[in-house]
Coordinates of C-alpha atoms and ligand atoms in Angstrom, one line a residue:
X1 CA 12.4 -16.7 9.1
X2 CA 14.0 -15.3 5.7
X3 CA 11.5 -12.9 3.9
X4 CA 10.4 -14.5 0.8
X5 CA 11.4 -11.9 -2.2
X6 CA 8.6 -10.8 -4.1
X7 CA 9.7 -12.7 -7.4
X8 CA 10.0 -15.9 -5.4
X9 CA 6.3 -15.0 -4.2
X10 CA 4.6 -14.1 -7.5
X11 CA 5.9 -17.4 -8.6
X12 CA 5.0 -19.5 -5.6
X13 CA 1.2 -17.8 -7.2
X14 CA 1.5 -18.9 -10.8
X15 CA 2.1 -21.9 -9.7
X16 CA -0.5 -22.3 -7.5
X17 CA -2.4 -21.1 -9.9
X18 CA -1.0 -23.3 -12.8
X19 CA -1.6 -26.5 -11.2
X20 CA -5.4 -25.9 -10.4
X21 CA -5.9 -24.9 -14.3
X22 CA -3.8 -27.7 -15.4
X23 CA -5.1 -30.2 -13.3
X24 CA -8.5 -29.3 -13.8
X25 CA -7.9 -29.2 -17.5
X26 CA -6.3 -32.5 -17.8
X27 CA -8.9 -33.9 -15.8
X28 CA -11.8 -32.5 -18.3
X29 CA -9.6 -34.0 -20.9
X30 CA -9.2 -37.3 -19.3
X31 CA -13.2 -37.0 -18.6
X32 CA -13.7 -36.5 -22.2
X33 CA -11.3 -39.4 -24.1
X34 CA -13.0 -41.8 -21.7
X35 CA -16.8 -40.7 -22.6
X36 CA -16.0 -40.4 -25.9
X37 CA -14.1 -44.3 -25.8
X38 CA -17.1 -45.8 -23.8
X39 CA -19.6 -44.1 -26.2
X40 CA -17.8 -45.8 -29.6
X41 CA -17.6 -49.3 -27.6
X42 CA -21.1 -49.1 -27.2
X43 CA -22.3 -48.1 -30.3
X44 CA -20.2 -50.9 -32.1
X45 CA -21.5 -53.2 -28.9
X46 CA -25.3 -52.2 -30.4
X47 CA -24.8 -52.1 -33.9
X48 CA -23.2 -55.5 -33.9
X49 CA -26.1 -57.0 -32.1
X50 CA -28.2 -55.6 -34.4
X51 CA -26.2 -57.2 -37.2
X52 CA -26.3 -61.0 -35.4
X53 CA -29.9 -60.0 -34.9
X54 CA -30.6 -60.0 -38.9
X55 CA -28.1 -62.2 -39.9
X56 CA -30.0 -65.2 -37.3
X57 CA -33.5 -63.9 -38.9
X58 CA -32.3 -64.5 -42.5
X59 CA -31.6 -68.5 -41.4
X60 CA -34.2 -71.0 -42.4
X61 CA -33.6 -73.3 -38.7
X62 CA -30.6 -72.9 -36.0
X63 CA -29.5 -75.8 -38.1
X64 CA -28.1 -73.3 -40.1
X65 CA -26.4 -71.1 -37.8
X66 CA -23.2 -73.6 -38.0
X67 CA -22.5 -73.4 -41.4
X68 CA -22.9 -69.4 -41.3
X69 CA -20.9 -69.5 -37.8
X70 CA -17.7 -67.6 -39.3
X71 CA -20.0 -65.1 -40.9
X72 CA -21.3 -64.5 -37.4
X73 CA -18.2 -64.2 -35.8
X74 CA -16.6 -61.4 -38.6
X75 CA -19.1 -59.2 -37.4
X76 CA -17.3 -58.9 -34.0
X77 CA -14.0 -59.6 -35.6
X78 CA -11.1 -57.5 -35.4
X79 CA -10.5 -57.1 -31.8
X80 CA -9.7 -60.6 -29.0
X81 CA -11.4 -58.2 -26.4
X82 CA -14.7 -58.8 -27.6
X83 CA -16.8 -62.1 -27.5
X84 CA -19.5 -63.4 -29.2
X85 CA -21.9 -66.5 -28.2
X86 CA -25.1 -67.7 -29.5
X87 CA -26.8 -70.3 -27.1
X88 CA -30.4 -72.1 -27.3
X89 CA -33.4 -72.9 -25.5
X90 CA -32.2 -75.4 -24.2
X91 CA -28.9 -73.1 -22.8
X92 CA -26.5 -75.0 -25.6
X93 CA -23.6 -72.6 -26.8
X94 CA -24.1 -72.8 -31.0
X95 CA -21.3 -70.4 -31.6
X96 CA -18.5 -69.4 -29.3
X97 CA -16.1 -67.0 -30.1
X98 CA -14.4 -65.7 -26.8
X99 CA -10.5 -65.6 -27.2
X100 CA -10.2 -63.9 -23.7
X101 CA -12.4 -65.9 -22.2
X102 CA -14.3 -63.8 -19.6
X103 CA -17.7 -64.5 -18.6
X104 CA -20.9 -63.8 -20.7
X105 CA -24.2 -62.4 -19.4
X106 CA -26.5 -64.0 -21.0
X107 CA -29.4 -63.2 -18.3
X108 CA -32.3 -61.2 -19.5
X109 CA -32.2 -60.7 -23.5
X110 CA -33.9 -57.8 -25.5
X111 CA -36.9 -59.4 -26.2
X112 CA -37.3 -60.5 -30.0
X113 CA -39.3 -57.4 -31.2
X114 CA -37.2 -54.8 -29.1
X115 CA -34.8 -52.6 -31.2
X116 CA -31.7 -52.7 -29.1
X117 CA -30.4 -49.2 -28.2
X118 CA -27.3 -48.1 -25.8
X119 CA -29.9 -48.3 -22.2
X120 CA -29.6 -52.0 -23.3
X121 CA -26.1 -52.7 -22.4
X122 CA -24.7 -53.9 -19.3
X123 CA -21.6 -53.7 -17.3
X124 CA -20.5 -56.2 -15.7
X125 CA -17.3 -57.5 -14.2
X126 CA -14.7 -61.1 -14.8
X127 CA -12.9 -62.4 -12.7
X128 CA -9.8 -60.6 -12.7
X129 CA -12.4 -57.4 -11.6
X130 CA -11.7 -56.2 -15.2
X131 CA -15.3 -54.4 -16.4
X132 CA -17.2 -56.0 -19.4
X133 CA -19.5 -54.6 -21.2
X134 CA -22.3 -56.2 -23.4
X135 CA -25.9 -57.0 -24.1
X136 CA -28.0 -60.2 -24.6
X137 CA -30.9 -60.3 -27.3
X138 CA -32.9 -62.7 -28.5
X139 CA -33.2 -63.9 -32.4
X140 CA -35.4 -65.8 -34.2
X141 CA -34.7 -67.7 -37.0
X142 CA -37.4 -68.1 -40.1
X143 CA -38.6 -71.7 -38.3
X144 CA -39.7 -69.6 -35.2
X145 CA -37.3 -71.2 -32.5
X146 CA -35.5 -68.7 -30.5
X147 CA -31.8 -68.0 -29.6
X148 CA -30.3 -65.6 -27.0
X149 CA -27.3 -63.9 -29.1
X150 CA -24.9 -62.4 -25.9
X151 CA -22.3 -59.5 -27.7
X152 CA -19.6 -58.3 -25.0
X153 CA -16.3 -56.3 -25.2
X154 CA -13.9 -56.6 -22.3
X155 CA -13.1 -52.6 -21.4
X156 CA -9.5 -53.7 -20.2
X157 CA -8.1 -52.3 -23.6
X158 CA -10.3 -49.9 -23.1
X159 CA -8.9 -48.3 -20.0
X160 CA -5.1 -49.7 -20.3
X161 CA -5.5 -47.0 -23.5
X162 CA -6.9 -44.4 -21.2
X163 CA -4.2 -44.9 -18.5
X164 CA -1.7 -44.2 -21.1
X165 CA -3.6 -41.2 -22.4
X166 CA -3.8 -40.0 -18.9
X167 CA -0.2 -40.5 -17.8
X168 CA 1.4 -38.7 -21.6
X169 CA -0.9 -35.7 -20.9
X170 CA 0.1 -35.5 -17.2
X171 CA 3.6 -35.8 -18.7
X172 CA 3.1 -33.0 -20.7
X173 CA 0.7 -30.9 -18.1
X174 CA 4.1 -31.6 -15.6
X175 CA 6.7 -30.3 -18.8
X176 CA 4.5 -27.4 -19.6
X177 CA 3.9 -26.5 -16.2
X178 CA 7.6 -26.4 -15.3
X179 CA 8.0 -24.5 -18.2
X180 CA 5.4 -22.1 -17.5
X181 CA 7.1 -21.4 -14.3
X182 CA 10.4 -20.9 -15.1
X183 CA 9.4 -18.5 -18.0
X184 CA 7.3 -16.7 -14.9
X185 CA 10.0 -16.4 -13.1
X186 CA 12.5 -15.1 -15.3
X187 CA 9.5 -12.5 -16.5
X188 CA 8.9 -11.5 -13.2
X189 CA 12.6 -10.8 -12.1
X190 CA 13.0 -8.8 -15.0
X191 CA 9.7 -7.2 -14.8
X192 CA 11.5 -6.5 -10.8
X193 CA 14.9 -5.4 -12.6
X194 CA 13.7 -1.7 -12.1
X195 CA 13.0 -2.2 -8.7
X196 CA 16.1 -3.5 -8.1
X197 CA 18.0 -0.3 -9.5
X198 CA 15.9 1.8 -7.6
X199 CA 17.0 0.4 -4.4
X200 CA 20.2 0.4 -5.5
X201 CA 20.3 4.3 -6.5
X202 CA 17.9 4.9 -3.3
X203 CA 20.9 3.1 -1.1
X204 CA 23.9 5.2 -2.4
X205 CA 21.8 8.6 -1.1
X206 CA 23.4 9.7 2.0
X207 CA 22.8 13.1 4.0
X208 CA 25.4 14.6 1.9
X209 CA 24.3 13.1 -0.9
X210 CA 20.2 14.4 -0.9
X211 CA 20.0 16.2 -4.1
X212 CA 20.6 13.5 -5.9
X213 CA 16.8 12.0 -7.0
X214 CA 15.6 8.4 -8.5
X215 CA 14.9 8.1 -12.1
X216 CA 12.1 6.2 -13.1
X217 CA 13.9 5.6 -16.6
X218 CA 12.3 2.5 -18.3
X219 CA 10.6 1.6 -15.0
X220 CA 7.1 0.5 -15.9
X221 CA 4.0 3.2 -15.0
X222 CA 3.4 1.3 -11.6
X223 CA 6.9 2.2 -10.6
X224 CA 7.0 6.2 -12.0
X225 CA 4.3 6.9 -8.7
X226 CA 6.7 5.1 -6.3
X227 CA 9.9 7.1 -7.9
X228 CA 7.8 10.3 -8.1
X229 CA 6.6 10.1 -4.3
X230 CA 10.3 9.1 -3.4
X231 CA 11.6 11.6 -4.7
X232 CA 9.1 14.1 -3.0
X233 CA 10.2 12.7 -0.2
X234 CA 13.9 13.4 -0.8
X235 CA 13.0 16.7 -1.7
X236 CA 11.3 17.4 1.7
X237 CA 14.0 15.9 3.3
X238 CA 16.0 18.4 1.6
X239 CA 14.5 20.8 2.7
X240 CA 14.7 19.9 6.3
X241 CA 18.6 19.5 6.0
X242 CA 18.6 22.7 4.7
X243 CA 16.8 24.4 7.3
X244 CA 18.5 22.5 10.4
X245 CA 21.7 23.5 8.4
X246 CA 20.6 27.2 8.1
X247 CA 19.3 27.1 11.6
X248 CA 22.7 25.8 13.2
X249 CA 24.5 28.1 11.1
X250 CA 22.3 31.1 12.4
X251 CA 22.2 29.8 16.0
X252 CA 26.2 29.6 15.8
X253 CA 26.5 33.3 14.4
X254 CA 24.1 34.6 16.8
X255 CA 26.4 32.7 19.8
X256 CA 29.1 34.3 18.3
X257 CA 28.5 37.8 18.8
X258 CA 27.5 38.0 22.5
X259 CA 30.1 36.0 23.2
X260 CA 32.5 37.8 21.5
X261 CA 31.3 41.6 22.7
X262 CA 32.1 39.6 26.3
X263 CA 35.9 38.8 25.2
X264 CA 36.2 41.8 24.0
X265 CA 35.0 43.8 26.5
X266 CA 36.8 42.1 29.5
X267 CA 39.9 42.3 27.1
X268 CA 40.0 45.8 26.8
X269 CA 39.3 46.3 31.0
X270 CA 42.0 44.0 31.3
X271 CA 44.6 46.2 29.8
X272 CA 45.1 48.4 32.6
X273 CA 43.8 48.5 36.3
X274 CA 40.0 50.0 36.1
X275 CA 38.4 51.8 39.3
X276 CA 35.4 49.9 41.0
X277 CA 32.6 51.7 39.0
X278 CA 34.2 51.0 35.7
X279 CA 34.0 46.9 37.1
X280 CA 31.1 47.7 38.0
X281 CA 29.8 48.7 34.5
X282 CA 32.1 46.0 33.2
X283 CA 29.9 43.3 35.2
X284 CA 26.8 44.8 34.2
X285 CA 27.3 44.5 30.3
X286 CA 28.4 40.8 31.1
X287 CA 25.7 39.8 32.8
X288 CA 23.4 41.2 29.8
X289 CA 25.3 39.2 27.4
X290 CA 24.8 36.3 29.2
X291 CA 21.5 37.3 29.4
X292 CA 21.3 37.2 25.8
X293 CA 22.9 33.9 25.5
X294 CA 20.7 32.1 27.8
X295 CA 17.5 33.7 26.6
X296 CA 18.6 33.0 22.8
X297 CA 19.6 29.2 24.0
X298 CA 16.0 29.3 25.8
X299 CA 14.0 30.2 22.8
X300 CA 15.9 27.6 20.6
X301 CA 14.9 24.6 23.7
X302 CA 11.3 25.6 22.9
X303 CA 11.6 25.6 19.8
X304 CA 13.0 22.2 19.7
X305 CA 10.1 20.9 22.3
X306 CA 7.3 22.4 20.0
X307 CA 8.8 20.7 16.8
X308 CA 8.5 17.7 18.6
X309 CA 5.5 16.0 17.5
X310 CA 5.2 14.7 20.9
X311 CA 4.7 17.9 22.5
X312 CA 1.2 18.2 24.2
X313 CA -1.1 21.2 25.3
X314 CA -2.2 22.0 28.5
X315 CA -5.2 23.8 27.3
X316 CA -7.8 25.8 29.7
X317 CA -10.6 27.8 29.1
X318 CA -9.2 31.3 29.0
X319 CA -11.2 34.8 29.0
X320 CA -9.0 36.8 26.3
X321 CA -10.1 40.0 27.4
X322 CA -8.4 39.1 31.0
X323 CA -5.4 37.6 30.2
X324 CA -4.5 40.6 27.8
X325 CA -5.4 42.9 30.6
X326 CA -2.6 41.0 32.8
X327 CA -0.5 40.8 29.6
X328 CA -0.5 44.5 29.4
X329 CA -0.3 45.1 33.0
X330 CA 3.2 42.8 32.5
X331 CA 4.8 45.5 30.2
X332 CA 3.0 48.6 31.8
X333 CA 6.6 49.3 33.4
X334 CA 8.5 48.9 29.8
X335 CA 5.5 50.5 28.7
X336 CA 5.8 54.1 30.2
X337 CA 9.3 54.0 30.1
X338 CA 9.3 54.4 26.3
X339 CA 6.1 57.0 26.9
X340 CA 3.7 54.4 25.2
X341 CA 0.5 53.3 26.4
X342 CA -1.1 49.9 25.9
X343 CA -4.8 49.3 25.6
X344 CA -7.2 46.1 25.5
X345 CA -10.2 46.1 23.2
X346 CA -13.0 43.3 22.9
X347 CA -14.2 40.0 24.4
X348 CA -13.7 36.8 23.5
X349 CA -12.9 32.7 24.9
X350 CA -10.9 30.7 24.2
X351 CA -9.5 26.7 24.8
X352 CA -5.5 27.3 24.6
X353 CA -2.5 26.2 26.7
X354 CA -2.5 29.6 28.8
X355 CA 1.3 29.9 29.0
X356 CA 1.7 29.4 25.2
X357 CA -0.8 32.2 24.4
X358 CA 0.9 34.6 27.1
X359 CA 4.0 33.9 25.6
X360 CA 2.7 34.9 21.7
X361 CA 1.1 37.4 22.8
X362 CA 4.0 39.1 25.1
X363 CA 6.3 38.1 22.1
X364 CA 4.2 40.4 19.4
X365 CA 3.5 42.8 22.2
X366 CA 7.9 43.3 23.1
X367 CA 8.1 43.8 19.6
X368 CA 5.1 46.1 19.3
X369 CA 6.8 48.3 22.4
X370 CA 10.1 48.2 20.7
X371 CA 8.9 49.9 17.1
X372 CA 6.0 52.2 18.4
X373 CA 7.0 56.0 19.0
X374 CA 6.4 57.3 22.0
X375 CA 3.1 58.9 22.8
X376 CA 1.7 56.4 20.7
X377 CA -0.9 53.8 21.9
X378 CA -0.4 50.0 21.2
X379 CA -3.8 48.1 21.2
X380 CA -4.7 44.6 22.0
X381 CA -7.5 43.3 20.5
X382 CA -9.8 40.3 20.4
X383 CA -12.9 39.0 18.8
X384 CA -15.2 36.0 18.1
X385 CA -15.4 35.7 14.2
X386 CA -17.1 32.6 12.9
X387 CA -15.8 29.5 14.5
X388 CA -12.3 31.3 15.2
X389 CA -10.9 33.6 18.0
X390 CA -9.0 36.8 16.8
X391 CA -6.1 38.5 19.0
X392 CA -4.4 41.5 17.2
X393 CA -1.6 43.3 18.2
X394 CA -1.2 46.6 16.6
X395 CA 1.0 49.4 16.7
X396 CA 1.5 53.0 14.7
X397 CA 5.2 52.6 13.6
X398 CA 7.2 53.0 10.4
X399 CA 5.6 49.7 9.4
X400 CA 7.3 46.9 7.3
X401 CA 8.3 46.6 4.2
X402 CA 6.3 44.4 2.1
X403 CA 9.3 42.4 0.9
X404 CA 10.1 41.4 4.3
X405 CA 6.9 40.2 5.7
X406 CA 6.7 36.4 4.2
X407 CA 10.5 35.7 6.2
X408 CA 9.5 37.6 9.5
X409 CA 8.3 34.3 10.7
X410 CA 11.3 32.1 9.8
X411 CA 14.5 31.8 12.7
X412 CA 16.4 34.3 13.6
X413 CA 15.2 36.9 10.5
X414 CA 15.2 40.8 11.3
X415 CA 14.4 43.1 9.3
X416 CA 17.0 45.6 10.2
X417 CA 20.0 43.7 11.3
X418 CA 22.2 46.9 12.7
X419 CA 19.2 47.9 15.2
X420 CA 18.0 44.6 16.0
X421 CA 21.4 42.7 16.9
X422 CA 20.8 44.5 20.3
X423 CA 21.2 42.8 23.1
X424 CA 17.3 42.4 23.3
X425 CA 17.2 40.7 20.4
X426 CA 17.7 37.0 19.3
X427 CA 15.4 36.8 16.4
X428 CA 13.0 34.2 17.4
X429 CA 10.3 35.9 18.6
X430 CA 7.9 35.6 16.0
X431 CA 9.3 31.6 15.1
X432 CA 8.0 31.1 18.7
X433 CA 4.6 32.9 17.6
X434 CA 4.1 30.9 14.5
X435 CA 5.2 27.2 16.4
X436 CA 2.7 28.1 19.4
X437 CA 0.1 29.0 16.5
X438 CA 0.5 25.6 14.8
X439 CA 0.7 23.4 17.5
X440 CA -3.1 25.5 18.3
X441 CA -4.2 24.4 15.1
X442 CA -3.8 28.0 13.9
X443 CA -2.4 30.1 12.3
X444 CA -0.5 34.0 12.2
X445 CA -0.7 36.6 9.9
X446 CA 1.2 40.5 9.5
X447 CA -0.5 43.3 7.7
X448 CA 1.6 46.7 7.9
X449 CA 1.4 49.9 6.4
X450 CA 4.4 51.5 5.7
X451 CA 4.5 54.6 7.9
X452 CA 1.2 53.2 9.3
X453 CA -0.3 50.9 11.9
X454 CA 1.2 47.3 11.9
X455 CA -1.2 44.5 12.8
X456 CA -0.2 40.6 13.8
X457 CA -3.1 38.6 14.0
X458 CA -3.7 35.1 15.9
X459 CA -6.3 33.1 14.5
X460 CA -7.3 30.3 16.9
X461 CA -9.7 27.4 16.1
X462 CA -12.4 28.2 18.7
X463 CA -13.0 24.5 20.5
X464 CA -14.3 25.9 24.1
Ligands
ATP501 N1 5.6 45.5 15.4 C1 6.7 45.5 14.5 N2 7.0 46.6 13.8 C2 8.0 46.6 13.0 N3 8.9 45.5 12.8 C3 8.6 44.4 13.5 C4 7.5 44.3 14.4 N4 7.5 43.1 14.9 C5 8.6 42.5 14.4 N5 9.2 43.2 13.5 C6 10.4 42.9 12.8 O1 10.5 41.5 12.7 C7 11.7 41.0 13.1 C8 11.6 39.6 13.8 O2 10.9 39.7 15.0 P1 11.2 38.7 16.1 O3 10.3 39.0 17.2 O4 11.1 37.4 15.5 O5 12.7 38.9 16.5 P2 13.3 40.0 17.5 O6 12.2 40.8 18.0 O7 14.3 40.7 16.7 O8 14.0 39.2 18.6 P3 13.3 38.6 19.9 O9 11.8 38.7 19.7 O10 13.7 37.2 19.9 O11 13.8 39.3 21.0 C9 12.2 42.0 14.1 O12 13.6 42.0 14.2 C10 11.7 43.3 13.4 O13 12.6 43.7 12.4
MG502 MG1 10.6 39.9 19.1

């Protein structure tokens, strides 16, 4: 099914909306014409009888009620829906003035010394089913013989008038409804018309278009939030472009050597026939190239698992103070080689995925063995603080420099390029550190002392 646009929706409201208030407007309106119509009828309905009633009192004998007949009928003059008749004891019509003919009530008068008020009228219906309204009383003339004066009003008049008042104001109520809507409508497009250019602007932005950003121009307040988070969002994806770009362009670079020290070493032993040790040799710086390739191409696979969100933890209870002894024990070979010695300091446990935090902790530990002197001592160290478990690795060294300490963490950043382009190094040590530390829920951090002892510190939430 077709999405209904929002304008189309808003509108599809006011009129909802619309018709319940006009309805129930006309209808109060309607409600109110008719009262106030039935309200005049039967005051004129009272008042008249009330009339016929002092006009038969001020006759001698009913004798005289014929001559005074057309003085009688005046009083309820003016309009062939009403209907006057004056009848007798005996039931005898003396006057009779009923151009439309319906029937009279003349059952149960107002008793001769009973003011006639409005709870005194009676509806009542002809034949045709069309309502009549009107009240009997009883008159006396001077003489002291009775007559039963009947005063009606035939309410179809009445209610053709109100059927016509209904039908113009539904008219209307229909014309200024449409209305209403239309007006809605165009209001709420425009109101839209923002919108609409945002979408617009927000479709022309491709990848190689991402610095462009939204303007919330004339767009109403409501809108300035949506453009300003938007454009957040463009600049975080910016930002990610960026790195990925930066990252590819690194990775390609850092290809590039290895793999160029390997054509142009097997190059050079191709110009002339070489004696087996010199292939030898030849191999053996080959196969360490490749070494390099495949361990830089590892480290950029992990990275790429642990920057999936949907990379999960194996996490075990571990006892810190044993898994840096094995750690240590790891590098003891690499360790004496370069006349350093490694030593483990402190107690702690921990909840961590067990070959994640070997391979942090053997990542700031090869780096450790690769800037400390010799006859130095590198230390592992681990503590309980708070709610938090603390493994430091630290190591005497010429430190490093302050300015460099905030990028040590981002891909493939060395400090000293010349020394670290080895074939040892790929640059991602401490990336992999800092991606095993937030998928921990942690964090790392690097104090150094220039000429002093350099310290990188694991902080992991402590959930065992
Ligand atoms: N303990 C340390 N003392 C002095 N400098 C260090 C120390 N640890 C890291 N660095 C500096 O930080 C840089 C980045 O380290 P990182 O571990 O990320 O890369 P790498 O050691 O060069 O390569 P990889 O670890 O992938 O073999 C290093 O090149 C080095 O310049
Ligand atoms: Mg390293």
């Amino acid at each position: 099914m077709a999405r209904m646009s929002l304008a189309a929706r808003l509108t599809a409201t006011f009129l909802v909306i619309m018709t319940v208030c006009f309805v129930l407007v006309g209808l109060l309106l309607y409600r109110a014409a008719e009262q106030r119509g039935h309200e005049q009828d039967d005051t004129n309905l009272v008042l008249s009888a009330r009339h016929l009633r002092r006009l038969v009192a001020e006759l001698d004998s009913l004798g005289e009620l014929k001559a005074h007949q057309d003085r009688m009928v005046i009083s309820v003059l003016g309009d062939t829906s009403n209907a006057l008749r004056i009848v007798d004891d005996s039931g005898q019509a003396l006057v009779d003035y009923n151009p439309s003919g319906f029937p009279l009530d003349v059952r149960a008068p107002v008793p001769a010394d009973q003011r006639v008020v409005a709870d005194n009228l009676r509806t009542w219906r002809g034949d045709d089913g069309v309502p009549i309204r009107g009240v009997a009383v009883t008159g006396q003339v001077r003489d002291g013989a009775h007559v039963t004066i009947v005063v009606a009003r035939s309410l179809s008049d009445r209610e053709a008038v109100l059927h016509r008042y209904g039908r113009d104001m539904a008219l209307r109520l229909l014309a200024g409804m449409v209305a209403a809507i239309v007006l809605s409508h165009l209001l709420v497009r425009r109101a839209l018309r923002p919108l609409r250019a945002m979408a617009s602007d927000a479709a022309m932005i491709t990848a190689q278009s991402l610095q462009t950003r939204l303007s919330a121009g004339g767009a109403p307040a409501e809108l300035h939030a949506l453009t300003d988070a938007l454009n957040a969002m463009l600049d975080r994806l910016e930002g990610g472009f960026t790195r990925v770009w930066q990252f590819t362009v690194d990775l390609a670079h850092d290809l590039r050597t290895p793999i160029g020290n390997l054509r142009g070493t097997n190059e050079v032993a191709l110009t002339r026939t070489r004696t087996a040790p010199e292939y030898q040799a030849l191999l053996g710086s080959n196969i360490e190239e490749c070494d390099r390739v495949s361990r830089t191409i590892e480290n950029v696979l992990f990275l790429a698992r642990a920057d999936n969100p949907q990379f999960a933890l194996q996490c075990v209870s571990l006892d810190v103070a044993v898994e840096l002894e094995r750690i240590a024990e790891y590098f003891e070979g690499i360790a004496s080689e370069r006349q350093v010695a490694i030593q483990t300091l402190g107690t702690a446990h921990l909840s961590a995925d067990r070959d994640l935090f070997r391979r942090a902790v053997s990542n700031l530990l090869s780096n450790a063995l690769r800037y400390t002197p010799p006859m130095e001592t590198i230390t592992l160290r681990t503590a309980a603080v708070d709610d938090m478990v603390v493994v430091a690795v630290e190591n005497p060294g010429d430190g490093i420099p302050p300015e460099h300490r905030e990028k040590l963490f981002d891909r493939f950043y060395r400090v000293d390029r010349s020394r670290s382009d080895s074939a040892n190094s790929t640059g991602l040590g401490l990336s992999i550190v800092k991606s095993v530390m937030e998928l921990h829920g942690g964090r790392v951090a690097v104090e150094s002392e220039v000429q002093g002892v350099t310290r990188f510190v694991l902080w992991f939430p402590n959930r065992s």
